[in-house]
Tab-separated table of C-alpha atoms in Angstrom:
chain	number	residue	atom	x	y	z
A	1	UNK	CA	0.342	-5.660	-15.688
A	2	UNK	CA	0.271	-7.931	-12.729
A	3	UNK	CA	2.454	-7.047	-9.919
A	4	UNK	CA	3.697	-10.462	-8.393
A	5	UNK	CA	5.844	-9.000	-5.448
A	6	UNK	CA	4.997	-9.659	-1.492
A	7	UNK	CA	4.424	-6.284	0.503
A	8	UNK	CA	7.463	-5.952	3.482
A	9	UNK	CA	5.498	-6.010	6.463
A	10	UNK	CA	6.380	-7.371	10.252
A	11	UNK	CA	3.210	-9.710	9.435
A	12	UNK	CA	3.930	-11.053	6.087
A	13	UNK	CA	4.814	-14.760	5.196
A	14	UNK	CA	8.634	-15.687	6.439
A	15	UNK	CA	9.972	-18.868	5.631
A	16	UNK	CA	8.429	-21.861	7.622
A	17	UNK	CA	7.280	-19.215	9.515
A	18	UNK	CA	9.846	-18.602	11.833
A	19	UNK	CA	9.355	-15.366	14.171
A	20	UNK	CA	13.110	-14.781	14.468
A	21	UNK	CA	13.154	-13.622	10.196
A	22	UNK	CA	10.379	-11.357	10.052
A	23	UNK	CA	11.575	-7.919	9.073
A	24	UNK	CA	11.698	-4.700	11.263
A	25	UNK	CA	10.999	-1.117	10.052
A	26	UNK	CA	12.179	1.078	12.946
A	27	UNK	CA	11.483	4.599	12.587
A	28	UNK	CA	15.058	6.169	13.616
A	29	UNK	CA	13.841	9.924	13.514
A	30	UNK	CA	10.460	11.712	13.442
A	31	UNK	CA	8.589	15.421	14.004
A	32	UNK	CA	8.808	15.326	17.553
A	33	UNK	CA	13.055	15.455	17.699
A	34	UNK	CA	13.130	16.693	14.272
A	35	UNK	CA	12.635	17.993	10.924
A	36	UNK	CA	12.087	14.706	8.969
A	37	UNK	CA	10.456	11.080	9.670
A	38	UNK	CA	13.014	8.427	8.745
A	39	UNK	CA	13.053	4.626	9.025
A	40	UNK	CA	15.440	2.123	9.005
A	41	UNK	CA	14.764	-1.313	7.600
A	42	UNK	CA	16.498	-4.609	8.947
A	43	UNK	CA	15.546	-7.835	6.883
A	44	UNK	CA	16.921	-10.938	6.158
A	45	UNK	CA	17.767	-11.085	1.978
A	46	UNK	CA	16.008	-13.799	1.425
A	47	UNK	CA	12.426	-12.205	2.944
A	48	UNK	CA	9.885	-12.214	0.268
A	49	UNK	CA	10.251	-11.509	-3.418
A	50	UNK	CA	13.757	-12.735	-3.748
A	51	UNK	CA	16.505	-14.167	-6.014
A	52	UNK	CA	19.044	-17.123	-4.211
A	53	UNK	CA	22.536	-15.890	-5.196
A	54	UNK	CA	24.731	-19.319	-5.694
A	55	UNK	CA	26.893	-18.458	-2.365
A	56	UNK	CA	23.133	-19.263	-0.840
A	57	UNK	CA	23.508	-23.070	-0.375
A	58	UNK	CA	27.251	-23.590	-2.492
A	59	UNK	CA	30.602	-23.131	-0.386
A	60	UNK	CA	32.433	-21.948	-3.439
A	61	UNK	CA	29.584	-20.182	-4.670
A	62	UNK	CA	29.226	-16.541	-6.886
A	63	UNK	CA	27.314	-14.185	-4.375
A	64	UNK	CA	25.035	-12.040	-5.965
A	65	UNK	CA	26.983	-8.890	-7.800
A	66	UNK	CA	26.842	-11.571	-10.310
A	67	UNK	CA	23.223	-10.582	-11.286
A	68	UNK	CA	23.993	-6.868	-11.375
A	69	UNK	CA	24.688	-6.928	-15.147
A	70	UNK	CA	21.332	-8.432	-15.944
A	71	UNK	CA	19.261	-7.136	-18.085
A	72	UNK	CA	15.858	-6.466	-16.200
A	73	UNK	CA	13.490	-8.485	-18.844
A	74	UNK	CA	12.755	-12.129	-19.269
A	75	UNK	CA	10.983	-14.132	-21.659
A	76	UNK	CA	8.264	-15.931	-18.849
A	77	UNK	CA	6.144	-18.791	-18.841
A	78	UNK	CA	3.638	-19.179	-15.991
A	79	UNK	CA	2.632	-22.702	-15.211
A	80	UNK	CA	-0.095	-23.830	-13.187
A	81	UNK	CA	0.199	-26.523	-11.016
A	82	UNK	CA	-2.229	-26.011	-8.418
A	83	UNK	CA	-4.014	-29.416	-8.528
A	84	UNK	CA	-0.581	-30.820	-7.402
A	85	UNK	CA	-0.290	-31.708	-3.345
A	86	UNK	CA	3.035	-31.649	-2.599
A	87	UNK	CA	5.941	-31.327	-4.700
A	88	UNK	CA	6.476	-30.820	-8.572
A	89	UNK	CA	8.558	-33.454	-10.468
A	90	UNK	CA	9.903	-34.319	-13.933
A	91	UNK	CA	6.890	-36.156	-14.637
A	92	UNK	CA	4.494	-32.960	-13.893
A	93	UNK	CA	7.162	-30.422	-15.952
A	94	UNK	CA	7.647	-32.858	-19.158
A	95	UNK	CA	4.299	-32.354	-21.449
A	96	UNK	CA	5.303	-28.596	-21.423
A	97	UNK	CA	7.040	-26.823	-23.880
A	98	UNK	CA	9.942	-25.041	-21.659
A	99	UNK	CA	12.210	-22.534	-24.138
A	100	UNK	CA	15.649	-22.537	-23.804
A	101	UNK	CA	16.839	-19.138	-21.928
A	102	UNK	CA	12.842	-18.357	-20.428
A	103	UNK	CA	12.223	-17.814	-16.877
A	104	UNK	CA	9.439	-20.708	-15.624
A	105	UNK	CA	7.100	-20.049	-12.950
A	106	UNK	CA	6.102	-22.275	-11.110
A	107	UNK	CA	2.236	-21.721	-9.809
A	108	UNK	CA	0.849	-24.013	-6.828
A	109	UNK	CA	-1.348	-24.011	-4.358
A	110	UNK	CA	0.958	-22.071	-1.720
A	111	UNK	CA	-0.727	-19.152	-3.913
A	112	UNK	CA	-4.306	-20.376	-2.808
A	113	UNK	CA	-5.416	-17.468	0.150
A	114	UNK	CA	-5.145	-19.001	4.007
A	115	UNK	CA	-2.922	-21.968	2.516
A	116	UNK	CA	0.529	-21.003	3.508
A	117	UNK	CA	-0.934	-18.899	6.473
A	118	UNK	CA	-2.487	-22.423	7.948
A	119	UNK	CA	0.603	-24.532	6.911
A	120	UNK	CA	3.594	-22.300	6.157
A	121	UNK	CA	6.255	-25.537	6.561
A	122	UNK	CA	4.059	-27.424	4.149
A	123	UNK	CA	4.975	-25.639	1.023
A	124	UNK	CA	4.253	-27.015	-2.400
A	125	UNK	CA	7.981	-27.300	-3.770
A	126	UNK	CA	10.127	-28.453	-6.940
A	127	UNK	CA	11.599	-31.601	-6.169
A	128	UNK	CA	14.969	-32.985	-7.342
A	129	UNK	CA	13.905	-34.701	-10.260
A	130	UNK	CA	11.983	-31.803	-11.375
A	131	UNK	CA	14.874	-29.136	-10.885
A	132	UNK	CA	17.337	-31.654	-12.987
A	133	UNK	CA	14.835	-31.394	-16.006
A	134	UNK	CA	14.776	-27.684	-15.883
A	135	UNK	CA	18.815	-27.788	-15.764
A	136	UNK	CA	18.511	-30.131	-18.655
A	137	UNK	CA	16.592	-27.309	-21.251
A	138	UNK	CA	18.546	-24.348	-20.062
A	139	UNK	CA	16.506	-22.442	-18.682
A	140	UNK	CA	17.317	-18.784	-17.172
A	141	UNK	CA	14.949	-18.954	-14.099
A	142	UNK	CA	12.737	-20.671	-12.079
A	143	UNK	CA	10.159	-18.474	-10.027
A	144	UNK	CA	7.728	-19.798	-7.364
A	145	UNK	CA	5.069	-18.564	-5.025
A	146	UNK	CA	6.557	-19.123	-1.807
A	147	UNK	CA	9.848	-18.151	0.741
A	148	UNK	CA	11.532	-21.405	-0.359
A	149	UNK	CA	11.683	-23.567	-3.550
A	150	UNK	CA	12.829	-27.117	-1.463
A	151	UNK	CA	12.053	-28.374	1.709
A	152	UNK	CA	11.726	-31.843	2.671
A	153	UNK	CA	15.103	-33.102	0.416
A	154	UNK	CA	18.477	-34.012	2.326
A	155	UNK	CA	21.455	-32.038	1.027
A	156	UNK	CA	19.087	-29.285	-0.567
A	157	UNK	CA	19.932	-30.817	-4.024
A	158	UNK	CA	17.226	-28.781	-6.219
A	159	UNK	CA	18.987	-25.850	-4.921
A	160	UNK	CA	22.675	-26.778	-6.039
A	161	UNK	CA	21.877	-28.077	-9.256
A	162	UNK	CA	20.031	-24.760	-10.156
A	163	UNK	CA	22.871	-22.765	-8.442
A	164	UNK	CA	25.653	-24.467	-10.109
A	165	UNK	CA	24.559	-23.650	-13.803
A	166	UNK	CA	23.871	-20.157	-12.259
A	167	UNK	CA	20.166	-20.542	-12.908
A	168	UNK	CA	18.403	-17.205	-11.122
A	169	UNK	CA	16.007	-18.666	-8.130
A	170	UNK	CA	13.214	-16.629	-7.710
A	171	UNK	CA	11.199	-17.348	-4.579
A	172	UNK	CA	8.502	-14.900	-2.532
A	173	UNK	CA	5.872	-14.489	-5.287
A	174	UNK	CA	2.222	-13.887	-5.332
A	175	UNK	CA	0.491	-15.639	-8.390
A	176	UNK	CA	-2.719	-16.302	-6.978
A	177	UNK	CA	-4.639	-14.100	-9.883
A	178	UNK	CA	-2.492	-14.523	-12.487
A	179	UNK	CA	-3.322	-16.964	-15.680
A	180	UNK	CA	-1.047	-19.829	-16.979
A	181	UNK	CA	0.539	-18.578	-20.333
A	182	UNK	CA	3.102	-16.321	-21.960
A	183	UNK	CA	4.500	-13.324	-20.175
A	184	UNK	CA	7.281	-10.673	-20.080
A	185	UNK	CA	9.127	-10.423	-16.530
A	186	UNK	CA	9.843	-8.171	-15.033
A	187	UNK	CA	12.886	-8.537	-12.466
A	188	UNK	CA	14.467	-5.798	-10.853
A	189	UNK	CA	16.957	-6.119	-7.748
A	190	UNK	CA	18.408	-4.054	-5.338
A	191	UNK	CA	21.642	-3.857	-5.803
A	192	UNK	CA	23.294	-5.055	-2.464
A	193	UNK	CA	27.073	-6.060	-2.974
A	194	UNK	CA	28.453	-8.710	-1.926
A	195	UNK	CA	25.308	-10.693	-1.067
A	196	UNK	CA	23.779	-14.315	-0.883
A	197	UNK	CA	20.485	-13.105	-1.731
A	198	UNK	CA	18.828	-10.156	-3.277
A	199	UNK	CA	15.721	-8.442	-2.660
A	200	UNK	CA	13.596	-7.266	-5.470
A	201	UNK	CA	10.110	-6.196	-7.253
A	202	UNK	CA	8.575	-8.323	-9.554
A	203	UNK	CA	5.671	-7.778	-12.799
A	204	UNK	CA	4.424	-9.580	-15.199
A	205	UNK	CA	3.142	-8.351	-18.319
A	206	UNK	CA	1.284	-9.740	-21.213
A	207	UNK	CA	3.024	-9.749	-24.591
A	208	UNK	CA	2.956	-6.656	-26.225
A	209	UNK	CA	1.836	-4.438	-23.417
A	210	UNK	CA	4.864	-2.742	-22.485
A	211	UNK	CA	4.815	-2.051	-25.984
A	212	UNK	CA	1.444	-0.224	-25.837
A	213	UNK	CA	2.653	1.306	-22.268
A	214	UNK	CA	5.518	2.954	-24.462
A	215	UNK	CA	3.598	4.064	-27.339
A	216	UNK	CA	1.618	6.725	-24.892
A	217	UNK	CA	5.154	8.281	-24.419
A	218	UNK	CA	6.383	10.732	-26.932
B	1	UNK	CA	20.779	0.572	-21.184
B	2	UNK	CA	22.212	2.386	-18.618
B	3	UNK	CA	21.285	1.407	-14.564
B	4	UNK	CA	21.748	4.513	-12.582
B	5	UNK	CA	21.419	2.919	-9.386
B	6	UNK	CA	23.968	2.994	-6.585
B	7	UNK	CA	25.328	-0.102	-5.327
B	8	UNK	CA	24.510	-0.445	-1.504
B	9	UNK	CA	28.182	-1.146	0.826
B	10	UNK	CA	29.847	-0.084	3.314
B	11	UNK	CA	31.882	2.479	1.735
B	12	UNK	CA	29.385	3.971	-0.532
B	13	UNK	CA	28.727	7.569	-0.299
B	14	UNK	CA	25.720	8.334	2.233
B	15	UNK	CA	24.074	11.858	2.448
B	16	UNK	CA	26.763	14.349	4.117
B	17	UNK	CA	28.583	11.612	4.771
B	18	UNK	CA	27.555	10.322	7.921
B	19	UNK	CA	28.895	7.272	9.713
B	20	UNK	CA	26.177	6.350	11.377
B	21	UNK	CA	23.871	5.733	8.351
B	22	UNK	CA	25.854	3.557	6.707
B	23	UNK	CA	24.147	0.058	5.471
B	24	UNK	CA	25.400	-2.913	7.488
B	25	UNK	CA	25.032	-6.265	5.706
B	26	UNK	CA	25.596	-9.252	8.632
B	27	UNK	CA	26.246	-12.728	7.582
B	28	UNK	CA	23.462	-14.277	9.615
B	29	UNK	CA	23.959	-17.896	8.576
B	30	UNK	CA	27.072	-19.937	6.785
B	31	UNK	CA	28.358	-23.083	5.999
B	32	UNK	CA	30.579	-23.529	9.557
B	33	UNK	CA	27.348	-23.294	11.206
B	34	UNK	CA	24.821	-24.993	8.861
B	35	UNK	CA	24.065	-25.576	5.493
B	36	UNK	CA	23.076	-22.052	3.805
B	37	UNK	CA	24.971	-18.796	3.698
B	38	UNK	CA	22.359	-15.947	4.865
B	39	UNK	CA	22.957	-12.196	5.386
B	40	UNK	CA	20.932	-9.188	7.114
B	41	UNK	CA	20.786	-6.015	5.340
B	42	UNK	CA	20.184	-3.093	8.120
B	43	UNK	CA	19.939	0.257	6.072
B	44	UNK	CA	18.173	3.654	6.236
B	45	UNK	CA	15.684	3.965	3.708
B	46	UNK	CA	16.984	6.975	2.453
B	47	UNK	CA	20.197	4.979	0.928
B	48	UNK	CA	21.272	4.961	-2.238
B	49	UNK	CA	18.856	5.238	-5.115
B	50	UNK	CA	15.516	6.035	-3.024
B	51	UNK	CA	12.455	7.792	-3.405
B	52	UNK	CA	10.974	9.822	-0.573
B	53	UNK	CA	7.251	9.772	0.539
B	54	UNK	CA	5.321	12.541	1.821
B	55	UNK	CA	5.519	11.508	5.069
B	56	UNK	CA	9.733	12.021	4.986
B	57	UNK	CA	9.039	15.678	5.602
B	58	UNK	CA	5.314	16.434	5.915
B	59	UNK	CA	3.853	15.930	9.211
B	60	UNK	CA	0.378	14.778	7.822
B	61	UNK	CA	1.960	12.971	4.976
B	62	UNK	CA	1.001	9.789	3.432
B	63	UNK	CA	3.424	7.089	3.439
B	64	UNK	CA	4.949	5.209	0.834
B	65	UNK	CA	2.422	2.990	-0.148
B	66	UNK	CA	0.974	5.675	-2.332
B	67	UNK	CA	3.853	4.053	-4.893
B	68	UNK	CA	3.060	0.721	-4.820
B	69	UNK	CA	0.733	0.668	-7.231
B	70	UNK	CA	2.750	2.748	-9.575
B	71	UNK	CA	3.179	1.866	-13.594
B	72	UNK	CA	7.237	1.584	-13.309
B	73	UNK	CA	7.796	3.698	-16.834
B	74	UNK	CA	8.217	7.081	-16.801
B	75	UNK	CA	9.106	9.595	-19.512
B	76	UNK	CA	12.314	11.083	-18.900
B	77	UNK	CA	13.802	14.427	-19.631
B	78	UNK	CA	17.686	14.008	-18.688
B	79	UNK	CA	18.886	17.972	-18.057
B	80	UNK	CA	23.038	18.729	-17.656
B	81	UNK	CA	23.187	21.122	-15.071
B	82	UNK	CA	27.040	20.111	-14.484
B	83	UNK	CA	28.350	23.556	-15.122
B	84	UNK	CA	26.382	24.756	-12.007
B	85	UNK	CA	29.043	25.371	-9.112
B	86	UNK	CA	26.281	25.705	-5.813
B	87	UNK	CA	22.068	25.082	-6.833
B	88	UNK	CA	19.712	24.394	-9.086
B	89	UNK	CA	17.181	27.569	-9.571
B	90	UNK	CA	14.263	28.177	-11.812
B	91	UNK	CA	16.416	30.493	-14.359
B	92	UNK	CA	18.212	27.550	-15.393
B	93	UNK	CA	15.698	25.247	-15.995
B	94	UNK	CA	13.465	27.713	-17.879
B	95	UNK	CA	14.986	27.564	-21.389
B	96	UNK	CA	14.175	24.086	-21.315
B	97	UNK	CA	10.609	22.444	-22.355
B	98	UNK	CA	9.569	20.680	-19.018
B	99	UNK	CA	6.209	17.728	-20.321
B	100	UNK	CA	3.583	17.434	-17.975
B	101	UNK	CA	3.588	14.568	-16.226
B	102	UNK	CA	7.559	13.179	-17.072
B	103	UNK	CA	10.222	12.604	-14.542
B	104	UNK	CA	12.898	15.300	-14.801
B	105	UNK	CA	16.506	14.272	-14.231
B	106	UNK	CA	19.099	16.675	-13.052
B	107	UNK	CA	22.556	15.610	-13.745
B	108	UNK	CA	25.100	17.882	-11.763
B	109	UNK	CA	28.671	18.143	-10.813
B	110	UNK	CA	27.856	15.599	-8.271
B	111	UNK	CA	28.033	13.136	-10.635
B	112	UNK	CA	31.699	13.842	-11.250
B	113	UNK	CA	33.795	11.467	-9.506
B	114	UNK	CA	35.305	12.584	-6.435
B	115	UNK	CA	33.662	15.643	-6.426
B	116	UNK	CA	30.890	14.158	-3.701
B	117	UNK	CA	33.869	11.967	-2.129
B	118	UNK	CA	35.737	14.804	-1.224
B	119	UNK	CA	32.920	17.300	0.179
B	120	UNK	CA	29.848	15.291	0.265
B	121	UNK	CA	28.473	18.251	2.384
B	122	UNK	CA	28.441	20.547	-0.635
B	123	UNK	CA	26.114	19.097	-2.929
B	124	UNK	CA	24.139	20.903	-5.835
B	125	UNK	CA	20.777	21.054	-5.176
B	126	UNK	CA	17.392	22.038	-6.453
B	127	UNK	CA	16.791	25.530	-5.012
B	128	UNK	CA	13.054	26.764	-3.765
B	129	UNK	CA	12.756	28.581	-6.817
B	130	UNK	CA	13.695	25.485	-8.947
B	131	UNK	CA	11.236	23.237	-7.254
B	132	UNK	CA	8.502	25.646	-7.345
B	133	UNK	CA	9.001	26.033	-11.462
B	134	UNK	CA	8.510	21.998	-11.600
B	135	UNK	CA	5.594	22.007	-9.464
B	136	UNK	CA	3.790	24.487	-11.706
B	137	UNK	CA	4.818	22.641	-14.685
B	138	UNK	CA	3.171	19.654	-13.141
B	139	UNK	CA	6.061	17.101	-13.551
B	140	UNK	CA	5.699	13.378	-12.370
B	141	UNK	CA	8.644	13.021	-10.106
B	142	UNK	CA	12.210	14.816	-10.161
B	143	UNK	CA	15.274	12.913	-10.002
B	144	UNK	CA	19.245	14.180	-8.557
B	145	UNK	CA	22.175	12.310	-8.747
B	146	UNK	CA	22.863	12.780	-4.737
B	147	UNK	CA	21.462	11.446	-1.756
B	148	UNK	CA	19.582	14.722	-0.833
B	149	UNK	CA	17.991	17.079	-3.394
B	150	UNK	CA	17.944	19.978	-1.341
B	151	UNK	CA	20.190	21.734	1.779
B	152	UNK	CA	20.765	25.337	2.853
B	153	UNK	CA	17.291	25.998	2.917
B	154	UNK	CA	15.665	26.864	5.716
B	155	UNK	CA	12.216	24.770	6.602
B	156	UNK	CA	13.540	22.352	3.538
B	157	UNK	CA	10.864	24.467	0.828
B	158	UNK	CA	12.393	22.184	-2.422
B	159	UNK	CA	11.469	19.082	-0.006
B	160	UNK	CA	7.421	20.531	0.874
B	161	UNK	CA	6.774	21.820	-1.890
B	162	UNK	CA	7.007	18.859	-4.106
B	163	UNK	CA	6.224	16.316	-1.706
B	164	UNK	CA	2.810	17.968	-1.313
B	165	UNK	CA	1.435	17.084	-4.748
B	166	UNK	CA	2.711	14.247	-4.525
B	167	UNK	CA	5.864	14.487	-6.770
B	168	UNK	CA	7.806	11.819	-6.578
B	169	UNK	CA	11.790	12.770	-5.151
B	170	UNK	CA	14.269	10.052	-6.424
B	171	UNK	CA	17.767	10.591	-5.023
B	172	UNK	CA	21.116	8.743	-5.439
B	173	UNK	CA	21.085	8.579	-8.843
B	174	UNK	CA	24.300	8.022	-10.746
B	175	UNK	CA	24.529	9.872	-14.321
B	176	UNK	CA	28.136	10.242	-15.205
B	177	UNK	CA	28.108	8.610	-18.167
B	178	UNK	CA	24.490	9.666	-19.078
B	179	UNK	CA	24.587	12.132	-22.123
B	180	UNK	CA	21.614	14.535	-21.649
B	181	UNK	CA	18.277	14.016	-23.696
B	182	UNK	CA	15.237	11.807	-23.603
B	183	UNK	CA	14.836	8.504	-22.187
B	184	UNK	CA	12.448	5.877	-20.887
B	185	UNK	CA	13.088	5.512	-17.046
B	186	UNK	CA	12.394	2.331	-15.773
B	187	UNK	CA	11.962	2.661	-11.881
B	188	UNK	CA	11.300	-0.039	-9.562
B	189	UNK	CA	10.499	0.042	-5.623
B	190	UNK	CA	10.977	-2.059	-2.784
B	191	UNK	CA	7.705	-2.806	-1.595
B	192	UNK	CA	8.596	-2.142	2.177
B	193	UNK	CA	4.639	-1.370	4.002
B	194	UNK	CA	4.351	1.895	5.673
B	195	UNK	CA	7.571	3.762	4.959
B	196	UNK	CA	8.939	7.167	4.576
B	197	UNK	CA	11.190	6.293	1.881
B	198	UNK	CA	11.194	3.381	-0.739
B	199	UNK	CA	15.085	1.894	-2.284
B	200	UNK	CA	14.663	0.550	-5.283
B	201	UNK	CA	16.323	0.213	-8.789
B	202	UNK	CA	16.562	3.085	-11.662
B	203	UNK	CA	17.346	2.119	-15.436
B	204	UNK	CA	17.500	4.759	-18.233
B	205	UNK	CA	16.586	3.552	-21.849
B	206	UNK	CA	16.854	5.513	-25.047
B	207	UNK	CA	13.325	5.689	-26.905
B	208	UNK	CA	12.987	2.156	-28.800
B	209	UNK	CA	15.438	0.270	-26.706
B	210	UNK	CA	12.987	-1.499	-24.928
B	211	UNK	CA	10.425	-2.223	-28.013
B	212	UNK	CA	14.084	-3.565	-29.837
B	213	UNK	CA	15.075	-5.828	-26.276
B	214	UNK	CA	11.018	-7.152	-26.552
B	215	UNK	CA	11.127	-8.289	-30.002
B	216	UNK	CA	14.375	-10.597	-29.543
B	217	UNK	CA	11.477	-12.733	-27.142
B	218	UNK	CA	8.660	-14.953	-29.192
């Protein structure tokens, strides 16, 4: 089981690194006025591990009670593209084998420790051509190891192509230890109505061991 | 399948129901201004379905990072309690068998609709003597379909007790439509870094739902 969400923290990674979208856990009550220690968290949606709702970046768009219903497991593949320098295209995605209805995640070198923390505007991304291919085999997701899954790309169009066939964007994960291959995800979101983004926790597991998890339970 | 999770909005109940705790979502970002639709979720972390850490009511208590590295199944005992008009005490919940180490649900009249709307200061609860039968029967974690698990008491006992072996409290559970009996519970945390309380997601599945969902992937 590989837990691939980012730890909330004032000091985590924020998008581009911008000081104005870190979150803030306030503690709103403690044992010196009280009986009980309480916090209070304020955070942008889209801070860490993360799924874009289409209302994100698509003036008509669905916001995010759309992805309520889901069901909290997807068929994964985990692909590693770490040797890339700068953006993943068609020509990178098109000798694998991408299933129909599978969530893809995309591995780079933003999961490589220090590199985001040196360069956190220069994020390895999935460029246009590259999103249309995944649009083209139908897939379900598209996961990657950083706050955004563009940059760089006028009119955001890897975004709106995804968004438009309701494809779940999954940015804000941590894939540095985790092998290429075949995986069970896990997705689960908080369920925040009326959103453009929701937070969430995300595993991966390898086939057949939520199966073995299960059989230890009577 | 059945998510027992709350959905976090404005109007949603909140423990006694207090104004002031109610989660704000802010549109931070949208398309008259820029490019992207963003919001700002500001919200207790005892809202909706939660889990408390020690540190919510122990002075010395360890914070909520003591969850993180959790396995997110549980086995699950689902107990209906609805007939109960006021509490939750250890001569109810001793005809049942209690397994080491599962999560214990208790479904209660707060589940019934209205019944929390109309006086969400009257809650059923767990009583002292309820919580202190659990903790000898060495349970995993204790879950109530309410946003406290415990009130009337003085010094909050139910609370202590539990939270000092470390048994996990999950509140703001909805179970309305959850027939009592055995289930896998699938429980997933924000990963917010040194909190009293953790929101998160809670999913009930009958044994073999989950094997049956796994085998439908390659």
């Amino acid at each position: 089981m590989y837990d691939i969400s980012m730890t909330i923290k004032k000091d985590m990674l924020v998008y581009k690194g911008k000081e104005e979208i870190r979150p803030r856990l306030s503690t709103v009550r403690d044992f010196s006025q009280g009986d009980a220690h309480e916090s209070e968290l304020q955070m942008n949606v889209h801070t860490g591990t993360h799924v874009d709702a289409p209302l994100h970046m698509l003036e008509e768009g669905e916001n995010a009670d759309l992805f309520f219903a889901e069901n909290p497991f997807y068929q994964a593949q985990l692909i590693d593209f770490t040797e890339l320098e700068e953006k993943i295209t068609k020509a990178d995605l098109k000798d694998y084998e991408i299933e129909e209805n599978s969530f893809v995640i995309l591995k780079t070198k933003n999961s490589k420790p220090g590199f985001l923390e040196e360069t956190p505007e220069k994020f390895i991304y999935l460029a246009k051509s590259g999103a249309e291919y995944l649009v083209d085999k139908k897939i379900k997701g598209v996961g990657i190891d950083t706050n955004g899954i563009e940059r760089a790309q006028s009119d955001h169009p890897t975004h709106k192509k995804m968004l438009k066939q309701k494809i779940m964007i999954l940015e804000g994960l941590r894939l540095n230890e985790i092998p290429a291959g075949n995986y069970i995800l896990l997705l689960s979101l908080l369920k925040i109505a009326n959103s453009d983004g929701l937070p969430g926790r995300a595993y991966l597991f390898e086939p057949g061991e939520i199966e073995t998890m299960l059989k230890l339970f009577k």
